[in-house]
Coordinates of C-alpha atoms and ligand atoms in Angstrom, one line a residue:
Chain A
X1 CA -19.1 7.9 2.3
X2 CA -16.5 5.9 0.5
X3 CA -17.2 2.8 -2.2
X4 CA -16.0 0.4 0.3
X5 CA -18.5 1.7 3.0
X6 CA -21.3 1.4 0.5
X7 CA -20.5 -2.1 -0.4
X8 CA -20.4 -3.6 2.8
X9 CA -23.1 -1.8 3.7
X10 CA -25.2 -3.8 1.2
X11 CA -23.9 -6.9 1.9
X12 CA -24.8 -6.6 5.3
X13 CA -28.7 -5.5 4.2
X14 CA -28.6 -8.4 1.5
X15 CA -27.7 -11.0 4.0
X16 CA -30.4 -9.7 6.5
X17 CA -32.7 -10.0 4.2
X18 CA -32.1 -13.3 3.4
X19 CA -32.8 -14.4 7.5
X20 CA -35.8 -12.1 6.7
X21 CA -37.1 -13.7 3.8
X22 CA -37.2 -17.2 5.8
X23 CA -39.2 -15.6 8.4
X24 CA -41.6 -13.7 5.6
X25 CA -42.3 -16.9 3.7
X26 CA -42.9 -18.9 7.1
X27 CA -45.2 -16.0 7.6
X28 CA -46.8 -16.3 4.0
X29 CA -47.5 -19.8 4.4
X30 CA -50.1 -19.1 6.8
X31 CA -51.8 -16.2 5.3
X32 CA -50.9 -15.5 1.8
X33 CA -53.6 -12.2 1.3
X34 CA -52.3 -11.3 4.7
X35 CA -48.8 -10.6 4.0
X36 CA -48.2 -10.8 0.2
X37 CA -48.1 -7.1 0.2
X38 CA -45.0 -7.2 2.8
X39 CA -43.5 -9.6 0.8
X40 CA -43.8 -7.2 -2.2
X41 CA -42.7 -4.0 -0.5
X42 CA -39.7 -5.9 0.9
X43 CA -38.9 -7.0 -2.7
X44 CA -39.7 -4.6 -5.1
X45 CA -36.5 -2.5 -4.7
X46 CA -34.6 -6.0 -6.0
X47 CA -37.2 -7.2 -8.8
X48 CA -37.5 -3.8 -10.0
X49 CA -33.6 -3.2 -9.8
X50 CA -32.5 -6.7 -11.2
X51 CA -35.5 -6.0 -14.1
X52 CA -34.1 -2.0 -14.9
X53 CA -30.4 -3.5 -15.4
X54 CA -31.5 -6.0 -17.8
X55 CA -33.6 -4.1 -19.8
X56 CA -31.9 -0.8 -19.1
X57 CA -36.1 1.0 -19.3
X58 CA -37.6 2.1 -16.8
X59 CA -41.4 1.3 -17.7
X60 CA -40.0 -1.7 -18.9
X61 CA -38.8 -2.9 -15.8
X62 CA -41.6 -1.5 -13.6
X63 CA -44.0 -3.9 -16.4
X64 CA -41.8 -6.6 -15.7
X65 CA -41.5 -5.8 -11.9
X66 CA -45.4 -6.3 -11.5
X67 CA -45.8 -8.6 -14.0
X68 CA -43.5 -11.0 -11.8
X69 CA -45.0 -10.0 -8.2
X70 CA -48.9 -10.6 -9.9
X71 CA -47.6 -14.3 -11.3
X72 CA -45.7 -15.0 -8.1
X73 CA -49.0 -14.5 -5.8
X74 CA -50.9 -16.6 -8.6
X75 CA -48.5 -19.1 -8.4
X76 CA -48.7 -18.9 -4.3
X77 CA -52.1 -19.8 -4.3
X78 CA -51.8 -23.1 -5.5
X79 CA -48.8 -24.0 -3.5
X80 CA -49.4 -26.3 -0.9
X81 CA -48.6 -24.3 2.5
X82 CA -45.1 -26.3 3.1
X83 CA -43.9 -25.7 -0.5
X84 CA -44.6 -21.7 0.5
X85 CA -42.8 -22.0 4.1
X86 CA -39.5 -23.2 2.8
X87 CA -39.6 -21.1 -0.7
X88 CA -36.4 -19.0 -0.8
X89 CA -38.6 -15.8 -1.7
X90 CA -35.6 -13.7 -3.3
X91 CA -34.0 -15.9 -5.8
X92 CA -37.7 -17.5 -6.6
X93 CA -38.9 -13.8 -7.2
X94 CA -35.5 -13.3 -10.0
X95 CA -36.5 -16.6 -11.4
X96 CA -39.8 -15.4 -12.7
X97 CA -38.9 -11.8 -13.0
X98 CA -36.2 -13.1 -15.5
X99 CA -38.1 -15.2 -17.4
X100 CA -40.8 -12.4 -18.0
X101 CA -37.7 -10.5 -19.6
X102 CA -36.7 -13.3 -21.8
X103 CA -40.0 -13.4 -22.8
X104 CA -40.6 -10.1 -23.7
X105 CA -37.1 -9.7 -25.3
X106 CA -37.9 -12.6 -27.5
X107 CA -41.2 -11.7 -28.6
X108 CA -40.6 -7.8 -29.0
X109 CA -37.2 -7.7 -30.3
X110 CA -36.3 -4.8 -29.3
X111 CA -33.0 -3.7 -27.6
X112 CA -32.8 -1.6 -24.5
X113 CA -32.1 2.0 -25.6
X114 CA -29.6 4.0 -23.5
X115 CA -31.9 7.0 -23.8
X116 CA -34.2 5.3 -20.9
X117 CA -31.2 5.4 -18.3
X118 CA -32.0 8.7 -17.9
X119 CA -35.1 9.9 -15.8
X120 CA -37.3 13.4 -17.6
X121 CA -34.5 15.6 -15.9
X122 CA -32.1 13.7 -17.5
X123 CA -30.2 12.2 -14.5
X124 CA -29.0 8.7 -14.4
X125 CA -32.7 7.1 -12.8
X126 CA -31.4 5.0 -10.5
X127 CA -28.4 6.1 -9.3
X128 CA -28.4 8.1 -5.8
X129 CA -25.8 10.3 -5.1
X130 CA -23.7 9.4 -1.9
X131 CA -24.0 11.0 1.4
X132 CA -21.1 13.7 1.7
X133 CA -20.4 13.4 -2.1
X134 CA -19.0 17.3 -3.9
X135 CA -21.5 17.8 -7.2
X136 CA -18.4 16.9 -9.9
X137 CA -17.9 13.8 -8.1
X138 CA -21.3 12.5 -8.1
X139 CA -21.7 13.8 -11.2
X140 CA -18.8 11.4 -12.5
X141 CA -20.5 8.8 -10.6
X142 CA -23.3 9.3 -12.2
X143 CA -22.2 9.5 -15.9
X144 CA -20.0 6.5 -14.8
X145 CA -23.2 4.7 -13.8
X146 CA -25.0 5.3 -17.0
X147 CA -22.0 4.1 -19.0
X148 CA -21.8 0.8 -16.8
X149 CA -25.4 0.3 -16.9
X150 CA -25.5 0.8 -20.9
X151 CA -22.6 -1.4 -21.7
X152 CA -24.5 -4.3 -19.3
X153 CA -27.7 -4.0 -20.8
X154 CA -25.7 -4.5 -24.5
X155 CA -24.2 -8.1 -23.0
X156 CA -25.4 -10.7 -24.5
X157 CA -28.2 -11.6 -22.9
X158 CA -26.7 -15.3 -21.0
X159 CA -24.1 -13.0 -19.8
X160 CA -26.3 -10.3 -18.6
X161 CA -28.6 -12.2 -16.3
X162 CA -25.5 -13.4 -14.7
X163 CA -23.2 -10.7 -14.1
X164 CA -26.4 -8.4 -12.6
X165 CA -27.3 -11.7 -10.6
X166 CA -23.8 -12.0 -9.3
X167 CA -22.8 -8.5 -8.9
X168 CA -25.6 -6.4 -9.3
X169 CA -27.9 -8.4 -7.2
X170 CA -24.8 -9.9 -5.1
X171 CA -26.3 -13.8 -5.5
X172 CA -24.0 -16.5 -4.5
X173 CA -22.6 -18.5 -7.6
X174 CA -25.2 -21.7 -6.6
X175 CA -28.0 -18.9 -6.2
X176 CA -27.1 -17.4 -9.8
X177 CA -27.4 -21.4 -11.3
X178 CA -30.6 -21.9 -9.0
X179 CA -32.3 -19.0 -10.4
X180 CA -30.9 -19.7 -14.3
X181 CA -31.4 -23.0 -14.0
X182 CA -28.1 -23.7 -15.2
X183 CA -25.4 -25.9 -13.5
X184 CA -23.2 -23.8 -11.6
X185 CA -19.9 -25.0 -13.3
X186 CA -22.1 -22.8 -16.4
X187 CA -23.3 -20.2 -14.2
X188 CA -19.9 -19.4 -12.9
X189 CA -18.1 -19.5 -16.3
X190 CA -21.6 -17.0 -18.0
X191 CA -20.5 -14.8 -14.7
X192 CA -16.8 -14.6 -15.7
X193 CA -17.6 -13.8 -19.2
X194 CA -19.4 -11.6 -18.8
X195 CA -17.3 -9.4 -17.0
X196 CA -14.3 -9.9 -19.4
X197 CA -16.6 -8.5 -21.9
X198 CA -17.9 -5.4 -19.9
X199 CA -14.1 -4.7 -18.8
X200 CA -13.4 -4.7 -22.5
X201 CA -15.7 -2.8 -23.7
X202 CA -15.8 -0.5 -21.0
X203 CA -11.7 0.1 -21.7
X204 CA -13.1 0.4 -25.6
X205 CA -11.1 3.9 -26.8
X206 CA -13.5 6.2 -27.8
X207 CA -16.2 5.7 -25.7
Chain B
X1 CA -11.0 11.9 -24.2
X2 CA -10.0 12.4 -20.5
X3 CA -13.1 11.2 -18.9
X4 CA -13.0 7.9 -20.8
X5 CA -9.7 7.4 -19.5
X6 CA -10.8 8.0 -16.1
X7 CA -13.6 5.5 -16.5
X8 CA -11.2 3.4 -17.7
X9 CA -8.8 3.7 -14.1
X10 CA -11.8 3.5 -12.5
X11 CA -13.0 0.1 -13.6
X12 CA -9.7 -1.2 -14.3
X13 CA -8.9 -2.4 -11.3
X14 CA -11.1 -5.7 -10.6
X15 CA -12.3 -4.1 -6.9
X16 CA -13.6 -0.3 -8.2
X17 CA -15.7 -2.5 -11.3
X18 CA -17.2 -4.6 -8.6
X19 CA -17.9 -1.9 -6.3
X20 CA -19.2 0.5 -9.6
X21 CA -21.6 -2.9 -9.9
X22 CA -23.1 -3.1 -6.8
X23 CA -23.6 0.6 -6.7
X24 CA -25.9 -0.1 -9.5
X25 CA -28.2 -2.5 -7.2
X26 CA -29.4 1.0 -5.0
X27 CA -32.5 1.8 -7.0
X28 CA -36.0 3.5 -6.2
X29 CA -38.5 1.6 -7.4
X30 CA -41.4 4.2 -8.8
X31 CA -44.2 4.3 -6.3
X32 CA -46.9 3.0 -8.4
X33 CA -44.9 -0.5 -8.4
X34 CA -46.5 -1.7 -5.1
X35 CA -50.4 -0.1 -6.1
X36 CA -49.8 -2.3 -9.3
X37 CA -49.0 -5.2 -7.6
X38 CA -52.3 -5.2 -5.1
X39 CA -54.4 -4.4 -8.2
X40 CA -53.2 -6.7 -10.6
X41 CA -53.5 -9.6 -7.5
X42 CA -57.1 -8.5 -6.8
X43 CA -55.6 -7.8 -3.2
X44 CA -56.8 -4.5 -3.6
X45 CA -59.1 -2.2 -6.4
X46 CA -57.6 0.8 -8.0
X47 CA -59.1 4.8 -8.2
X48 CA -57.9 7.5 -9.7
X49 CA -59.5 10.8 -9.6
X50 CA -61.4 12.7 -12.2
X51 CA -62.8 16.2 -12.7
X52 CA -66.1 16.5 -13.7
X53 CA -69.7 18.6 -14.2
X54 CA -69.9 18.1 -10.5
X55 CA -66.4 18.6 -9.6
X56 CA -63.7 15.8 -8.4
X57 CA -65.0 12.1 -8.4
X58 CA -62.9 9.2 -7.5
X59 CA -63.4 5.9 -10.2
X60 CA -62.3 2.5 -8.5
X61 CA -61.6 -0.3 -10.4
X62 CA -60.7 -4.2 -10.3
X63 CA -59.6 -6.5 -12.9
X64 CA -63.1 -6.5 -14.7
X65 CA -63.7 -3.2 -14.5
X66 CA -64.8 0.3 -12.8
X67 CA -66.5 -0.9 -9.5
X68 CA -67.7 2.4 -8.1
X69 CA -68.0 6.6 -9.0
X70 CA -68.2 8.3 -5.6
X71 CA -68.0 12.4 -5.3
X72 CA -65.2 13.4 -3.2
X73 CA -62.7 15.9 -2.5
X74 CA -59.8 14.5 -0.7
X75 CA -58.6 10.7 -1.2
X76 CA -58.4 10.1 2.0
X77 CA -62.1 10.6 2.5
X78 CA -62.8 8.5 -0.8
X79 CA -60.8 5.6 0.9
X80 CA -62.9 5.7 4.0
X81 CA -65.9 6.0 1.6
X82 CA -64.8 2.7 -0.2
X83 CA -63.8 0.7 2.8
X84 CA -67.2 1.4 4.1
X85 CA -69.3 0.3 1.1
X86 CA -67.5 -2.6 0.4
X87 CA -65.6 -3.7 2.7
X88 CA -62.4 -4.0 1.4
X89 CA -59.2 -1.6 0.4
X90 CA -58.7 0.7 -2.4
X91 CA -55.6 1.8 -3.4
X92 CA -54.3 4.9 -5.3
X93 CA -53.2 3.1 -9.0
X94 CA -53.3 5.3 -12.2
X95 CA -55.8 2.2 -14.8
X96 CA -54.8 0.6 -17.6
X97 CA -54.9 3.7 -20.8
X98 CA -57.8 1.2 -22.6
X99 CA -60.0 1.9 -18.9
X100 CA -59.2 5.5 -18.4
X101 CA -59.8 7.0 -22.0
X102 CA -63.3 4.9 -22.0
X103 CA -64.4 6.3 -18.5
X104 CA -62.9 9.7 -19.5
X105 CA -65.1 9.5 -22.9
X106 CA -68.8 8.6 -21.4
X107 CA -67.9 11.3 -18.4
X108 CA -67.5 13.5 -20.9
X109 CA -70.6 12.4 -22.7
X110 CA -69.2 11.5 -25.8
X111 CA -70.6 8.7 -27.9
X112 CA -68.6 5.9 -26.7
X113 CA -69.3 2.3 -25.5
X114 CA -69.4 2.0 -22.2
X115 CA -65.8 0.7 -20.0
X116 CA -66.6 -2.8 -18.3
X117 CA -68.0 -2.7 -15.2
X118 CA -67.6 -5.3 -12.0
X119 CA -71.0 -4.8 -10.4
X120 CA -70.6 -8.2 -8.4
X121 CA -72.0 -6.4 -5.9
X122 CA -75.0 -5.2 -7.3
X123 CA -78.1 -7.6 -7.0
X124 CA -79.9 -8.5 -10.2
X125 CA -82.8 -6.3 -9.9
X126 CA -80.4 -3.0 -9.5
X127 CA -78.5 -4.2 -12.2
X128 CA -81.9 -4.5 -14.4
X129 CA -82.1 -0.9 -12.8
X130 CA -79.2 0.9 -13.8
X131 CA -78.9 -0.9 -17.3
X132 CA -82.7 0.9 -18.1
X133 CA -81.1 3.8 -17.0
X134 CA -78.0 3.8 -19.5
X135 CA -80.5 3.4 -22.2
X136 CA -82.0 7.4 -21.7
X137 CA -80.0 9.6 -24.3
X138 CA -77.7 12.5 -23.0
X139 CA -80.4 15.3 -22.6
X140 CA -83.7 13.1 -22.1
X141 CA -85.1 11.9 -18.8
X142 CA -87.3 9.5 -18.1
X143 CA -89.4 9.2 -14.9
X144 CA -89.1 6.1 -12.1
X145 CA -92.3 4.1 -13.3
X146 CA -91.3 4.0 -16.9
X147 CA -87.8 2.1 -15.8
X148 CA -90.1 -0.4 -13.9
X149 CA -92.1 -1.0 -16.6
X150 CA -88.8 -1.1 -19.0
X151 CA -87.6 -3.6 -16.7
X152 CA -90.7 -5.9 -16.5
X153 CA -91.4 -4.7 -12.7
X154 CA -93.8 -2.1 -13.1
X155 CA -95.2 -2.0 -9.8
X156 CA -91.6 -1.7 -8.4
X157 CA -91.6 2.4 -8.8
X158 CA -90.4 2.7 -5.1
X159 CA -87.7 0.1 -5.1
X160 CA -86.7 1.6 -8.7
X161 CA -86.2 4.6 -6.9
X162 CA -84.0 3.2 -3.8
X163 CA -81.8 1.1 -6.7
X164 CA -80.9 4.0 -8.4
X165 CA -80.4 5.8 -4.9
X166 CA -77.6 3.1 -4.4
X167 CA -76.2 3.5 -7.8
X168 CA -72.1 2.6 -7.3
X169 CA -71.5 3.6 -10.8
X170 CA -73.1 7.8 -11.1
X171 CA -72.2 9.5 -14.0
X172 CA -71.1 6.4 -16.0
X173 CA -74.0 4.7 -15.6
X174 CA -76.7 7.9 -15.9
X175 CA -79.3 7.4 -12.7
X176 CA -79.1 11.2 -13.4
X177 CA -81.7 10.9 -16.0
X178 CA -84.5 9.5 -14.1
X179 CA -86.5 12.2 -12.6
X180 CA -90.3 12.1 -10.8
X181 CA -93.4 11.9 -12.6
X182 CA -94.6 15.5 -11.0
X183 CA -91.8 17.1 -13.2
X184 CA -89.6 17.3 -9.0
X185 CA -85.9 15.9 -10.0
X186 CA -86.3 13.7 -7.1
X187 CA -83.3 12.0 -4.7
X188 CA -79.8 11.7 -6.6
X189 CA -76.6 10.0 -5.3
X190 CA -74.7 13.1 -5.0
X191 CA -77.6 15.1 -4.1
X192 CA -80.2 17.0 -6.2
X193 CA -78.0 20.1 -6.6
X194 CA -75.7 17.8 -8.6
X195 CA -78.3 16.2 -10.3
X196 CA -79.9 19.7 -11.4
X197 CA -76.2 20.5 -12.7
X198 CA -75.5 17.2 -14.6
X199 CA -79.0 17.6 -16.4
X200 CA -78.5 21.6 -17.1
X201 CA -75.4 20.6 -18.4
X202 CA -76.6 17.8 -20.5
X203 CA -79.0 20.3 -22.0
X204 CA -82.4 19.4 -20.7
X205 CA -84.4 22.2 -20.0
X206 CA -85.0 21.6 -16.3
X207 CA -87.6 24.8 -15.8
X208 CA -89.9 23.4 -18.4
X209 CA -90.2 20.2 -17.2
X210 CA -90.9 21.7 -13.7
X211 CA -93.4 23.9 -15.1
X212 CA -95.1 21.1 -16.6
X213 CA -95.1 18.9 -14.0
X214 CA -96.8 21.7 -11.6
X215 CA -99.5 22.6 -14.3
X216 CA -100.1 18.6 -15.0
X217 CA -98.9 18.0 -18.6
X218 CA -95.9 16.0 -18.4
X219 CA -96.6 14.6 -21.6
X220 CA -96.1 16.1 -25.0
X221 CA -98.1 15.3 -28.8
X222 CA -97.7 16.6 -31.7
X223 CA -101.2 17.5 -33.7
X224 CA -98.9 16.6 -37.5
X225 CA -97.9 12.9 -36.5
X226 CA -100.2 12.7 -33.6
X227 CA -97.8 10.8 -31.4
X228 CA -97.5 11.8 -27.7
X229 CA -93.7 11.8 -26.0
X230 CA -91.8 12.9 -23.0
X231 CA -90.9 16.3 -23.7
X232 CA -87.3 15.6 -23.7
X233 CA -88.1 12.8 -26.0
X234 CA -86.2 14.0 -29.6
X235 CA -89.1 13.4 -31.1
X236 CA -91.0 15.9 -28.9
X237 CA -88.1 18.2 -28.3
X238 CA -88.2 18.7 -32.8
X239 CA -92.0 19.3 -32.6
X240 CA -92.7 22.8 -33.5
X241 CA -94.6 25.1 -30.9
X242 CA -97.5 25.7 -33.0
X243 CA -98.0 21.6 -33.4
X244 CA -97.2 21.2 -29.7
X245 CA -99.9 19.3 -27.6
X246 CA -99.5 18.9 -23.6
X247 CA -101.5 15.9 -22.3
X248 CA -102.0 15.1 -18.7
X249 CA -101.5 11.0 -18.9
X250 CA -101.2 8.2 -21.9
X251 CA -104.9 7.6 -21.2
X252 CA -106.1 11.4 -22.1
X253 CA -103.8 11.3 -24.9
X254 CA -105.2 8.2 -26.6
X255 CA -108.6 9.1 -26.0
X256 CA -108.0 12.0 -28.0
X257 CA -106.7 10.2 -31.2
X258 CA -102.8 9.7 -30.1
X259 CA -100.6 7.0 -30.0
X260 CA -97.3 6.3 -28.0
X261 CA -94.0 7.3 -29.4
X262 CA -91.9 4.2 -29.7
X263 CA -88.8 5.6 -29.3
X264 CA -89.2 7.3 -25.4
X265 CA -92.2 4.5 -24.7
X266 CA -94.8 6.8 -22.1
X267 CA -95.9 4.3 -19.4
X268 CA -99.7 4.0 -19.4
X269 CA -100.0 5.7 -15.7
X270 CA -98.1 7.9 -13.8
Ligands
LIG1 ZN1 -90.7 10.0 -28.0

């Protein structure tokens, strides 16, 4: 399957989840212990995802990926029911998942190690091999993934959140801001710099 | 060398850095993400298995603590189980490290506090129950009518006996210990084969006490400090044969000249 494939592929399944996530929270709205558990088995692939790319661990972001489903529901129950029906789930869900990561990163100090990209067999975690791929390929892939995913999770962090929002995550440029709570003039400028800096390090000699 | 300038084609050109990026997005989440979720929401309570005495148990748990013990094989038949009892879902979620080392420490009958339990489910009087029961050392028993009296009920022996019969915490909290006056084992959760192999392997010496209940001496004195015990009592059980007194009841043993240990407390009758 060819990288162009693969991307629109996932634009499609983003933007179908998006017409899904209207109907889920309509849904939720009306029986929260009901259907929470769709909600977080539709989700946890992105939470957990957006949450392993910004803190490059993978205990980390499975903490931080429960952490934010457990203070979402919380947070559900005293919603009133319209404030649930017309909650954009996704972006609400990043909002919290990122601020658990601030958080965390602020209180433990600690920056993500690129030892954790790698599961116990020592393959890149996250990072599934394409259909129809030869081994050395997706091995490059692979090795090009880890690389990638370590020089993101060294961004500063007001880049980071950005550039996985935007192209990790695939958020519009009003969706990053929502979920930063930034303007988007802001979000859109953290987004570009971002990538200017993981271009040049990533074109760094020596790496 | 090479490979970094590979890397460096590869995400040079804006498109093959923005597909690299979104390539990143496809992730499996680990399959204890979702279990986490419903336990930490209360949604759900937790179990994980355990091997013990009596072979495999299941522990469930909630946010407040280990709700139930229950002796199963498969996890599928522990789910049934659960959903039965209380009417609600368990799911497969490894506890917090704090829960499972203290479960893991009292199952193995070390010295260790207790983990927290959630017993919202238990009534009062079966919690009065099963906290008299925690009190009998590893190795001692005690029978039903002295936890009715420790309890303040003790005209309650039958219902003692049916509380402990619905115990949803075995092994952890020890209804193992509380055997019949007539030296029998009596009914246990798991059944009495289980409860003969808990007590063997706590130590107590399950063939005297039988024999003492069929000859009618469940009660032991020693002649030195002329104090009268249960026979598993420590006090008794460091008693030295040739100072060793049987005694049919606390009555026959003060009318000849003893007094009650106050450590293992004999009830008066029975
Ligand atoms: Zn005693």
């Amino acid at each position: 399957m060819s990288a162009a494939t693969k991307v629109e592929r996932t634009r499609i399944t983003v933007a179908s989840s998006d017409a899904e996530g209207a109907e889920l929270a309509a849904r939720l709205a009306l029986d929260l212990d009901g259907v929470f558990e769709e909600v977080v088995v539709a989700y946890q692939s992105r939470i957990y995802g957006f949450a392993l790319r910004l803190l490059a661990n993978p205990a980390d972001a499975e903490e931080i990926a429960q952490d934010a489903f457990v203070r979402a529901y919380r947070a559900l129950q005293g919603y009133p029911v319209e404030r649930i029906a017309t909650l954009r789930l996704r972006p609400w869900l990043y909002q919290i998942a990122v601020n658990l990561a601030r958080n965390r990163h602020r209180h433990r100090g600690r920056r993500p190690s690129e030892l954790a990209l790698v599961d116990e067999n020592g393959r890149e975690r996250a990072f599934p091999a394409g259909e129809g791929d030869d081994p050395m390929a997706a091995l490059e892939r692979a090795e090009g993934a880890a690389a990638l995913a370590g020089t993101i999770a060294a961004l500063p962090a007001r880049y980071r959140a950005a550039v996985v929002l935007r192209h990790v995550e695939g958020l519009s440029y009003a969706e990053v801001a929502a979920v930063l709570d930034q303007p988007v003039g802001t979000a859109k400028a953290n987004v570009h710099r971002g990538v200017t800096l993981l271009r040049a390090a990533l074109a760094e000699p020596g790496r | 060398m090479e490979r970094s300038r590979d890397q460096g084609e590869r995400f040079d050109d804006a498109k093959g850095l923005t597909v690299a990026l979104r390539e990143l997005g496809v992730v499996t989440p680990p399959p204890s993400l979702v279990p986490g979720v419903l336990v930490g929401t209360g949604l759900a309570d937790g179990y994980w298995p355990e091997e013990t005495a009596i072979g495999r148990v299941f522990v469930a748990y909630g946010a407040a603590g280990v709700v139930a013990v229950q002796h199963e094989e498969a996890a599928s038949a522990f789910d049934a189980w659960f959903r039965g009892r209380f009417g609600r879902r368990a799911v497969a979620a490894p506890p917090r490290a704090t829960l499972a080392r203290s479960v893991r420490a009292r199952l193995a009958g070390e010295r260790a506090a207790p983990p927290p339990f959630d017993l919202r489910a238990v009534r009062p009087f079966q919690r009065a129950v099963l906290e008299a029961a925690a009190t009998i050392p590893r190795g001692e028993v005690r029978p039903y009518a002295w936890i009715a009296r420790e309890i303040g009920r003790p005209g309650a022996v039958r219902a003692v006996g049916t509380a402990l019969a619905h115990n949803p915490v075995p092994l952890l909290m020890p209804c193992h210990r509380v055997v019949r006056a007539d030296g029998r084992l009596g009914e246990y959760v798991f059944g009495t084969g289980a409860k003969r192999a808990l007590l063997t392997a706590e130590g107590v010496d399950i063939a005297g006490i039988e024999q003492r209940g069929r000859t009618g001496q469940p009660l032991s004195g020693s002649d030195t400090t002329r104090i009268f015990c249960y026979p598993t009592c420590r006090h008794a059980r460091r008693t030295a044969p040739e100072h060793l007194v049987r005694f049919a009841s606390a009555p026959v043993a003060r009318a000849a000249g003893y007094r009650p240990c106050l450590v293992c407390r004999p009830v008066e009758a029975g």
